[in-house]
mmCIF file of C-alpha atoms and ligand atoms in Angstrom:
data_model
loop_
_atom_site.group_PDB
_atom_site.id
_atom_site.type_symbol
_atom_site.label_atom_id
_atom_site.label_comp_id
_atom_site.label_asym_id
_atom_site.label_seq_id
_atom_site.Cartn_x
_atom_site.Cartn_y
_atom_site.Cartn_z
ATOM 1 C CA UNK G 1 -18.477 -2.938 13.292
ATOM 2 C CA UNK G 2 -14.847 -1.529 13.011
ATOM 3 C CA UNK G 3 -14.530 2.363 13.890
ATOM 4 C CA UNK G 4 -14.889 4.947 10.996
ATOM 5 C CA UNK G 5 -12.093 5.301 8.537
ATOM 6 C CA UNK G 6 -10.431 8.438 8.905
ATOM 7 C CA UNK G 7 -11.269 10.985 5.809
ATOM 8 C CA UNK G 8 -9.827 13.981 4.231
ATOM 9 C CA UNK G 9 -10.945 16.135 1.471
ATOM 10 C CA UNK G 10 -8.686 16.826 -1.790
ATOM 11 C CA UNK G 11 -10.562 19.593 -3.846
ATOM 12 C CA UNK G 12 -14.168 17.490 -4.591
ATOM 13 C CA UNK G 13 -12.294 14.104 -3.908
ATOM 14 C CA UNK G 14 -13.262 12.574 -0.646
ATOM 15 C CA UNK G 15 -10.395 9.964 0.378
ATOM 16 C CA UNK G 16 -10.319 7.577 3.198
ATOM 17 C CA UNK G 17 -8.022 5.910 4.762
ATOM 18 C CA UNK G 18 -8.850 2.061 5.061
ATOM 19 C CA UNK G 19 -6.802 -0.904 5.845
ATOM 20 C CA UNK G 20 -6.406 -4.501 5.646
ATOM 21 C CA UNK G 21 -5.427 -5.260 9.057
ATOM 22 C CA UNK G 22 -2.329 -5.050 11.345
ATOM 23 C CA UNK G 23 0.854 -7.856 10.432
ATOM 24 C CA UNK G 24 4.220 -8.341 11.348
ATOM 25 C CA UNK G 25 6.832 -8.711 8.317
ATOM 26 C CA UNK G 26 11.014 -8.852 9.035
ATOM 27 C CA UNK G 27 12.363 -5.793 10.487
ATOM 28 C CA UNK G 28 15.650 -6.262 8.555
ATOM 29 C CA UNK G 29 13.479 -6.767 5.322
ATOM 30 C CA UNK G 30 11.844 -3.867 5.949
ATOM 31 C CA UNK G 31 14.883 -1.823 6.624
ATOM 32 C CA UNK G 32 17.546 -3.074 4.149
ATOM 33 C CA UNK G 33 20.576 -1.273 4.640
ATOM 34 C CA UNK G 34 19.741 0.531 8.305
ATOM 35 C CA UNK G 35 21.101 -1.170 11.024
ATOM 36 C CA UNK G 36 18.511 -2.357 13.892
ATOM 37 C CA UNK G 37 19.950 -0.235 16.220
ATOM 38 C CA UNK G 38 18.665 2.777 14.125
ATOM 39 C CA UNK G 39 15.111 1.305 13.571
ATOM 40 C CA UNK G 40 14.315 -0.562 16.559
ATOM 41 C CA UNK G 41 12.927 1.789 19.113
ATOM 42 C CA UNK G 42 10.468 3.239 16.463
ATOM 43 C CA UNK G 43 9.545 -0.160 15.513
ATOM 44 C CA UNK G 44 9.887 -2.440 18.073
ATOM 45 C CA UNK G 45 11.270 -5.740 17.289
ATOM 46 C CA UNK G 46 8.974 -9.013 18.801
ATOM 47 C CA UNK G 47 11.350 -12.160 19.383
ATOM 48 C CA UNK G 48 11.097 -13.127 15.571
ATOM 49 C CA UNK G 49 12.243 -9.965 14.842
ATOM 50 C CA UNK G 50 8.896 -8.835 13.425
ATOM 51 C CA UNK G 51 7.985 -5.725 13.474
ATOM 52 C CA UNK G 52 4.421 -4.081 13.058
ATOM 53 C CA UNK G 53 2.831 -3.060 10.267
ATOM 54 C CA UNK G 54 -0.201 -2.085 8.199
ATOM 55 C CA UNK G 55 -1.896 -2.243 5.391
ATOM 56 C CA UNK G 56 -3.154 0.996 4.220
ATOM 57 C CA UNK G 57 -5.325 0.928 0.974
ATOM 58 C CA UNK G 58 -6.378 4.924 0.465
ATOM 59 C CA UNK G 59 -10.338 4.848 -1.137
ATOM 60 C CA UNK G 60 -10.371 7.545 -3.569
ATOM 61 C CA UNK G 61 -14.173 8.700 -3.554
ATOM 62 C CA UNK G 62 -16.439 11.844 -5.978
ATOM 63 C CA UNK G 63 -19.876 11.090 -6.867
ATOM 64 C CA UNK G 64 -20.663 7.388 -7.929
ATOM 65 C CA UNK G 65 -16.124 7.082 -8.846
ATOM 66 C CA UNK G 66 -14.875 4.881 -5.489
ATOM 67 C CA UNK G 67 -11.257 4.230 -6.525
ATOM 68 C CA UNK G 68 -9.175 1.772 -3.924
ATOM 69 C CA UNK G 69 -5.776 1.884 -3.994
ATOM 70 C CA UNK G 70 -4.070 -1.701 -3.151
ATOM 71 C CA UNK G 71 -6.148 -4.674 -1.560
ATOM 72 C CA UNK G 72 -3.542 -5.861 1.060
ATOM 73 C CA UNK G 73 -2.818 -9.461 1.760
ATOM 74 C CA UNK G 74 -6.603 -10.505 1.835
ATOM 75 C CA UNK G 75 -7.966 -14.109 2.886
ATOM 76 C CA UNK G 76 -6.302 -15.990 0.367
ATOM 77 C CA UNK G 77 -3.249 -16.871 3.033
ATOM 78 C CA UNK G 78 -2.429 -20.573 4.223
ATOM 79 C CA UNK G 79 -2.951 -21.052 8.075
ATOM 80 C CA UNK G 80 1.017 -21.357 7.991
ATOM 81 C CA UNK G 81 1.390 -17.966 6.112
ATOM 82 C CA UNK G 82 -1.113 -16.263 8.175
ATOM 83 C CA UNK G 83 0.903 -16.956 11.393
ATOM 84 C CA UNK G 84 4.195 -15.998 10.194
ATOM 85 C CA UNK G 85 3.111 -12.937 8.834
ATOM 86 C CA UNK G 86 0.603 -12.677 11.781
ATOM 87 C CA UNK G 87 -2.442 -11.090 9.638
ATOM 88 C CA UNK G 88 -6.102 -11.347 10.884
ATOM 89 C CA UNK G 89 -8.966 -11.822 8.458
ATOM 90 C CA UNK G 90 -11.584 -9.484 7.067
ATOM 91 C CA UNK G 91 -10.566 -5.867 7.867
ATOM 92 C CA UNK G 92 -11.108 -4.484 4.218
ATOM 93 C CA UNK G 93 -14.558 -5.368 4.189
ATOM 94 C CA UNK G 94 -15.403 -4.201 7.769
ATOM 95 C CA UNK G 95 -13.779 -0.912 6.896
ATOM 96 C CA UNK G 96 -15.834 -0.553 3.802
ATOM 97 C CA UNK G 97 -19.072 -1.231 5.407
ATOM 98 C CA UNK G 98 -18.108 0.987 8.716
ATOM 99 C CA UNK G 99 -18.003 3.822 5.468
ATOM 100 C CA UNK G 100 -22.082 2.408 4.654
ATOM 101 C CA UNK G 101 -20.162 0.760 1.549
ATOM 102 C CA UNK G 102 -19.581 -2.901 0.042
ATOM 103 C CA UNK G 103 -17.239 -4.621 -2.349
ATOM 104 C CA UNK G 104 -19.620 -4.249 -5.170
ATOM 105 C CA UNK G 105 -19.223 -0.078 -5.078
ATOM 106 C CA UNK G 106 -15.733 -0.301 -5.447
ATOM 107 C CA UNK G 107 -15.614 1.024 -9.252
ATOM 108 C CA UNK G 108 -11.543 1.519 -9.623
ATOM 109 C CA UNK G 109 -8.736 -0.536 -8.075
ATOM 110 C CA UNK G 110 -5.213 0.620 -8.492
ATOM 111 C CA UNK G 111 -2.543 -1.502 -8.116
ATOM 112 C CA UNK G 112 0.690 -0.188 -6.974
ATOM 113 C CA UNK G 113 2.371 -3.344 -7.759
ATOM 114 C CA UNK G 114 2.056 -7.467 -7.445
ATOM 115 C CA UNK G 115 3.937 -8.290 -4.632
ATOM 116 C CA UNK G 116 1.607 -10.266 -1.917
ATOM 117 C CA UNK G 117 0.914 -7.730 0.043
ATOM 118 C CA UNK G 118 -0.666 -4.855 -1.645
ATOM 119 C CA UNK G 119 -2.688 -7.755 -4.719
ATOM 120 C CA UNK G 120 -3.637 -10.384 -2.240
ATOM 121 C CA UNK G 121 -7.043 -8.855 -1.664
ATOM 122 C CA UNK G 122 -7.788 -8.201 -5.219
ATOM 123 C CA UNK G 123 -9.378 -11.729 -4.659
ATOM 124 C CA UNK G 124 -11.583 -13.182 -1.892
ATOM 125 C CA UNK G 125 -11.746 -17.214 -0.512
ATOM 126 C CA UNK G 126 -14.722 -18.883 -0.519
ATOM 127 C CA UNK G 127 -15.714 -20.904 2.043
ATOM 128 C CA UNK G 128 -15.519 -23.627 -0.136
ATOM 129 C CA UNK G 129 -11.927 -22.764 -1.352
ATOM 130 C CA UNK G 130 -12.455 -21.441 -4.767
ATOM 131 C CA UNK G 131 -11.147 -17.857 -5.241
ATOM 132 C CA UNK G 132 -13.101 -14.853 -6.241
ATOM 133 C CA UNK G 133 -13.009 -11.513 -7.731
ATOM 134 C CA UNK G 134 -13.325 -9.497 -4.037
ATOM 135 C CA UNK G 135 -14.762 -6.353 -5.901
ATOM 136 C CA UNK G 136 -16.437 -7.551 -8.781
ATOM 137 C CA UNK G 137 -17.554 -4.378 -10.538
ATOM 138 C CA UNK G 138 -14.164 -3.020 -10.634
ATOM 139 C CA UNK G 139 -11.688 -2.099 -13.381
ATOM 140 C CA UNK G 140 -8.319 -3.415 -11.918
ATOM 141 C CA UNK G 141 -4.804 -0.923 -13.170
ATOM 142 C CA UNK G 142 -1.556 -2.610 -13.088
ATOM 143 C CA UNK G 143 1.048 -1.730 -15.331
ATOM 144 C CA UNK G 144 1.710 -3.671 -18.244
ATOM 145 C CA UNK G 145 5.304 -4.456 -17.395
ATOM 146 C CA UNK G 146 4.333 -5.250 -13.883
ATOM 147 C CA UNK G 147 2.289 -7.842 -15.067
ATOM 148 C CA UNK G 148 4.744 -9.168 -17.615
ATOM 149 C CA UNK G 149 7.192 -9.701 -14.810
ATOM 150 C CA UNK G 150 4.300 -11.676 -12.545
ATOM 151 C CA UNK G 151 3.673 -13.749 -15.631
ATOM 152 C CA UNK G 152 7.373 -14.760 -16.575
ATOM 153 C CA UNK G 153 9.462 -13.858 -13.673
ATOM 154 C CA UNK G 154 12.990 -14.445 -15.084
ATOM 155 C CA UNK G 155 14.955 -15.951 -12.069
ATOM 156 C CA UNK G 156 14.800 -17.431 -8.459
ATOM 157 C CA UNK G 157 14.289 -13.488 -6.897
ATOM 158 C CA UNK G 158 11.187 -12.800 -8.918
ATOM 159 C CA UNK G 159 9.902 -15.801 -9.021
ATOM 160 C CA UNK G 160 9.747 -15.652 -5.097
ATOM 161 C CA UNK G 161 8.447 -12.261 -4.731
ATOM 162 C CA UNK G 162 5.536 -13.124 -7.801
ATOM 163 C CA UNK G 163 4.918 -16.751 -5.890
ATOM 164 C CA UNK G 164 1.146 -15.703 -5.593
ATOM 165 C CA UNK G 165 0.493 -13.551 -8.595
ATOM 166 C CA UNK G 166 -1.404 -16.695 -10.871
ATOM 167 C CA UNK G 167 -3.511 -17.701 -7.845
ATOM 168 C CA UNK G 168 -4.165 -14.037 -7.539
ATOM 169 C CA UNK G 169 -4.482 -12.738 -11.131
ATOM 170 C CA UNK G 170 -6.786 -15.757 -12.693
ATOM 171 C CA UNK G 171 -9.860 -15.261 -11.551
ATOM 172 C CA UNK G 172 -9.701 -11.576 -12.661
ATOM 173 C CA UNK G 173 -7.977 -11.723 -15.728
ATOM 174 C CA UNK G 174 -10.955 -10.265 -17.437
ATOM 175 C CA UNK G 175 -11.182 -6.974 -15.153
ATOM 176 C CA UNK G 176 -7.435 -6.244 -15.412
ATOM 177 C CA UNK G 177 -6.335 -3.432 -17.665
ATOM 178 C CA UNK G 178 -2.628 -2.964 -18.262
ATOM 179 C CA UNK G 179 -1.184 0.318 -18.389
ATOM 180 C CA UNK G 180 1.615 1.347 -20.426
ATOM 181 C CA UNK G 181 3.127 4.296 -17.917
ATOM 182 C CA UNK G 182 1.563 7.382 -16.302
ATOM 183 C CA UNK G 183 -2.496 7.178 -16.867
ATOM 184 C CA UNK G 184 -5.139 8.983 -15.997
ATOM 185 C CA UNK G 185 -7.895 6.638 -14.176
ATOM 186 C CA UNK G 186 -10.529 8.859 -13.683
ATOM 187 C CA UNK G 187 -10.224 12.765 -14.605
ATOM 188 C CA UNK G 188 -7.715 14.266 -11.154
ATOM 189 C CA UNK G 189 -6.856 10.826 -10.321
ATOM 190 C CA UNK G 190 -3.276 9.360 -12.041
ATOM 191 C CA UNK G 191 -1.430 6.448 -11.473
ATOM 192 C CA UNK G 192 2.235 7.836 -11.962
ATOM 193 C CA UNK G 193 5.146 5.390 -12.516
ATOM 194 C CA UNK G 194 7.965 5.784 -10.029
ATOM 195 C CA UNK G 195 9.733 2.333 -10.338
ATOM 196 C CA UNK G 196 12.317 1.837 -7.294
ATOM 197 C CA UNK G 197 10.574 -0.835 -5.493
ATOM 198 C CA UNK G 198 9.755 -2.923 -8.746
ATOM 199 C CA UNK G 199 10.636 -1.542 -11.969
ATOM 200 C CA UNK G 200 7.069 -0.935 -12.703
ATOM 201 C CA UNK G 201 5.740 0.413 -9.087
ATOM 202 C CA UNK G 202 3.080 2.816 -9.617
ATOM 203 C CA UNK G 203 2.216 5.587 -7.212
ATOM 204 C CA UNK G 204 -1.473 6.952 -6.821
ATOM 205 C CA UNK G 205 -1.448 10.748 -7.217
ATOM 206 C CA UNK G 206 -5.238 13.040 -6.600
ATOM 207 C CA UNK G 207 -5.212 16.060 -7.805
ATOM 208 C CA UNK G 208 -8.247 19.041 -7.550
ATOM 209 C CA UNK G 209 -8.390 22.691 -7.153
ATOM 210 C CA UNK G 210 -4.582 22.953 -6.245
ATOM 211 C CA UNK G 211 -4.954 20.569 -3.499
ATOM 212 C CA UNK G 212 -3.027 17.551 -3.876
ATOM 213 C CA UNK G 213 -3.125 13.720 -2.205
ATOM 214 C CA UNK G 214 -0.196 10.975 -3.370
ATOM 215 C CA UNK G 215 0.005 7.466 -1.676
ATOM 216 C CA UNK G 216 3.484 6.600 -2.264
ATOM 217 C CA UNK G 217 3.014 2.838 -1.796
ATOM 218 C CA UNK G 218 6.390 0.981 -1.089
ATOM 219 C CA UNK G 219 8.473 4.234 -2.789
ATOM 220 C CA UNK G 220 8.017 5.841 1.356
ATOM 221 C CA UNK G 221 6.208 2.533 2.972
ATOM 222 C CA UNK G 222 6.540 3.995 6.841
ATOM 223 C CA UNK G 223 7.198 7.267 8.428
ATOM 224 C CA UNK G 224 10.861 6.281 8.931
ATOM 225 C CA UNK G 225 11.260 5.615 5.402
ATOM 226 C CA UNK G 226 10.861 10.117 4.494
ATOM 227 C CA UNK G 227 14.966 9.498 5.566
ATOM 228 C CA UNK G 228 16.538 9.081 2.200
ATOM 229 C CA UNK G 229 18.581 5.927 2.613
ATOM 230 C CA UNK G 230 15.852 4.045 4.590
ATOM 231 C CA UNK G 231 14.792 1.847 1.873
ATOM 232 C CA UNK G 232 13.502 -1.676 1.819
ATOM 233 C CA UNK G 233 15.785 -5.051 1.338
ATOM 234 C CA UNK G 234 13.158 -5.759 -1.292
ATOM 235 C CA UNK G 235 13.653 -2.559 -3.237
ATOM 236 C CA UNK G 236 14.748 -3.856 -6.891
ATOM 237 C CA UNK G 237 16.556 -0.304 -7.503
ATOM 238 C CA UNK G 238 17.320 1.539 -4.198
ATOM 239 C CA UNK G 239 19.167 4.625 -5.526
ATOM 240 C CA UNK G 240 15.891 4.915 -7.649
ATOM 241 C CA UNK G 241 13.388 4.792 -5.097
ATOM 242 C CA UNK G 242 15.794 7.667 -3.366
ATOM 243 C CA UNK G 243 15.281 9.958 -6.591
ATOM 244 C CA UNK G 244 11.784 9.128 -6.532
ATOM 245 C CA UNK G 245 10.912 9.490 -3.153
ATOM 246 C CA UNK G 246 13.279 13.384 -2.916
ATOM 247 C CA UNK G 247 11.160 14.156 -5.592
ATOM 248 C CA UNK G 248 7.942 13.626 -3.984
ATOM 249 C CA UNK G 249 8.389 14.579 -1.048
ATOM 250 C CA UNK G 250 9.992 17.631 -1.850
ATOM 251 C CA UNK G 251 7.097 18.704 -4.205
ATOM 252 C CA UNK G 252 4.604 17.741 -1.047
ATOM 253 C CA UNK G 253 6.502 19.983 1.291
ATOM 254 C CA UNK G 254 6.690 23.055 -1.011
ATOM 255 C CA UNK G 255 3.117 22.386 -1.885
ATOM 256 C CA UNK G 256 1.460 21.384 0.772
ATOM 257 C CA UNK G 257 0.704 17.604 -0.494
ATOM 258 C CA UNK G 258 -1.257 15.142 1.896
ATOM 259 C CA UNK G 259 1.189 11.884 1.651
ATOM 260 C CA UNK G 260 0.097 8.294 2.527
ATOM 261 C CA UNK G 261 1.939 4.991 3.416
ATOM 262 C CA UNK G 262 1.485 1.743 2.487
ATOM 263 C CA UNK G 263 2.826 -0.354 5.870
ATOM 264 C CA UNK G 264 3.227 2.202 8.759
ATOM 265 C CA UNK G 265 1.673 1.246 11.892
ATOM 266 C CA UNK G 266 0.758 4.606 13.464
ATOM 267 C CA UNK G 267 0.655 6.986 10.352
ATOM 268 C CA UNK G 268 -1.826 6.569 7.913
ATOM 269 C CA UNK G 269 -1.284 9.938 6.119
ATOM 270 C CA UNK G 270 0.916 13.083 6.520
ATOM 271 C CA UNK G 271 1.770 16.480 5.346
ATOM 272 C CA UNK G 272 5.405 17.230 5.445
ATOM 273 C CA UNK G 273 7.770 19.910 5.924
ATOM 274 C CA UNK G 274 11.254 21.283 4.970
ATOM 275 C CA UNK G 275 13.194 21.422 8.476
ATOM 276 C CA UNK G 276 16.312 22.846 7.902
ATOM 277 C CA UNK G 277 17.271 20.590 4.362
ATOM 278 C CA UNK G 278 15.762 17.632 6.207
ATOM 279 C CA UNK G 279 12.106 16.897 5.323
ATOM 280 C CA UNK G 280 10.238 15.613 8.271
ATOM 281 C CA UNK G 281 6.184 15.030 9.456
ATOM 282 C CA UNK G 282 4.386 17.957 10.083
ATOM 283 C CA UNK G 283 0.272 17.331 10.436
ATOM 284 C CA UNK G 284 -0.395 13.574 10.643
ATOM 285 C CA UNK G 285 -3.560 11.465 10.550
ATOM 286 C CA UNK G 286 -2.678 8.678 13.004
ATOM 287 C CA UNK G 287 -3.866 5.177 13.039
ATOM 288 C CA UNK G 288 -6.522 4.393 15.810
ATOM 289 C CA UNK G 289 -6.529 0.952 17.371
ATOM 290 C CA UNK G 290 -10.045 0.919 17.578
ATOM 291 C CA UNK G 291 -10.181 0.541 13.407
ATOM 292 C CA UNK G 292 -9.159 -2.945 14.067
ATOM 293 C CA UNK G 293 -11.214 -4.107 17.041
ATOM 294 C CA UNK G 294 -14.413 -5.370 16.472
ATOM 295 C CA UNK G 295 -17.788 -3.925 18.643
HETATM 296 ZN ZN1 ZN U 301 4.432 -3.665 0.652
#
């Protein structure tokens, strides 16, 4: 079994931090308009120019509410897929059930957006091939015109980045409820609308007894990203995303916010601080290795 999630505690909210794996995704991609001198001794390039990431998917947990935040890539990937993006199998699951948990408690499942990455695990493979609902008692949240755009991408961009999204979305069609902006999921828990990334990229935001836990999702997807014009290639609307994230971030250093990434490799969650105009990592929660070795 996989090491313990890290947890903290947000008011009566109980949130861990579990992933689906380590995997390796284009440094350049990943960095848009930062040159690789800049990013490469933080991230270390392999000879593909890969560089490391995760995939952090925050459970959101008070009494019998669990509420996941993004699925990762899951099992669904080709054996050519899963070697370029260099993803192992199964790390959602062992996660869960290192917490004394399984797919079937999962009551919630926010989705910060459609791209591969962050839906892929909303379903599981079968050994047989058929595809399956991986958490089959949940109530999936996308927003309505996130799902529009996976249905009818509108050119050769979108229809790339939404590839996956009918393999993905069919067998779960029934579960999925679209929202129409910033919603409340459960009382203290809101899915909050930032755009940026995709027009529709929803943030997850906890809030209880003045404390306060976001996971910003692909709006701040690594540590390196806090800088303001450290954005992804893939960001739709870059100077958006910049707004967004100031905003954030901002309100989580004046506040004292606990802030979570989607992709970086060391960092599951932060607080930040105000350093002189610059914003910057103060407490972190690191990733261990040992969450992805099996014992
Ligand atoms: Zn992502």
């Amino acid at each position: 079994m996989a090491e313990i999630p890290p947890k903290i505690k947000v008011g009566a909210f109980t949130v861990a931090f579990l992933a689906d794996g380590l995997w390796r995704n284009d440094g350049g991609c990943m960095f848009g308009v930062v040159p690789r001198e800049l990013w490469k001794s933080n991230h270390p390039p392999d000879e593909r120019n890969r560089i490391r990431l995760n995939l952090t998917c925050p459970l959101i947990m008070k009494g019998s509410d669990a509420i996941l935040v993004d699925t990762g890539i899951g099992n669904r990937l080709s054996d050519v897929e899963r070697k370029i993006f260099d993803h192992g199998d199964g790390w959602l699951p062992q996660h869960l059930s290192a917490l004394g948990m399984e797919a079937g408690d999962i009551t919630h499942l926010i989705v910060s957006h459609l791209h591969f990455d962050h839906c892929g695990g909303i379903v599981r493979r079968r050994e047989s091939g058929a595809l399956e609902a991986a958490f089959p008692r949940a109530r999936i949240f996308a927003q309505r015109g996130e799902l529009d755009i996976a249905d009818n991408p509108r050119n050769e961009r979108l229809r790339a980045a939404y590839r996956h999204a009918e393999e993905v979305l069919a067998p779960v069609r029934s579960m999925l409820e679209a929202l129409d902006g910033d919603t409340d999921v459960v009382a203290g828990v809101r899915a909050v609308v930032t755009g940026g990334h995709t027009r529709d990229h929803q943030a997850a935001l906890v809030t209880d007894g003045g404390e306060c836990f976001m996971h910003l999702a692909d709006i701040v997807p690594t540590r390196s990203h806090i800088r303001g014009p450290w954005n992804q290639a893939y960001d739709l609307d870059a100077l958006r995303t910049m707004e967004q994230k100031a905003h954030y971030l901002g309100l989580a250093a004046e506040n004292r916010w606990w802030l979570s990434f989607a992709h970086d490799d060391t960092v599951f969650a932060a607080m930040v601080k105000n350093d002189r105009g610059r914003i910057v990592l103060a407490d972190t929660i690191p990733v261990s290795e040992r969450l992805f070795q099996f014992s």
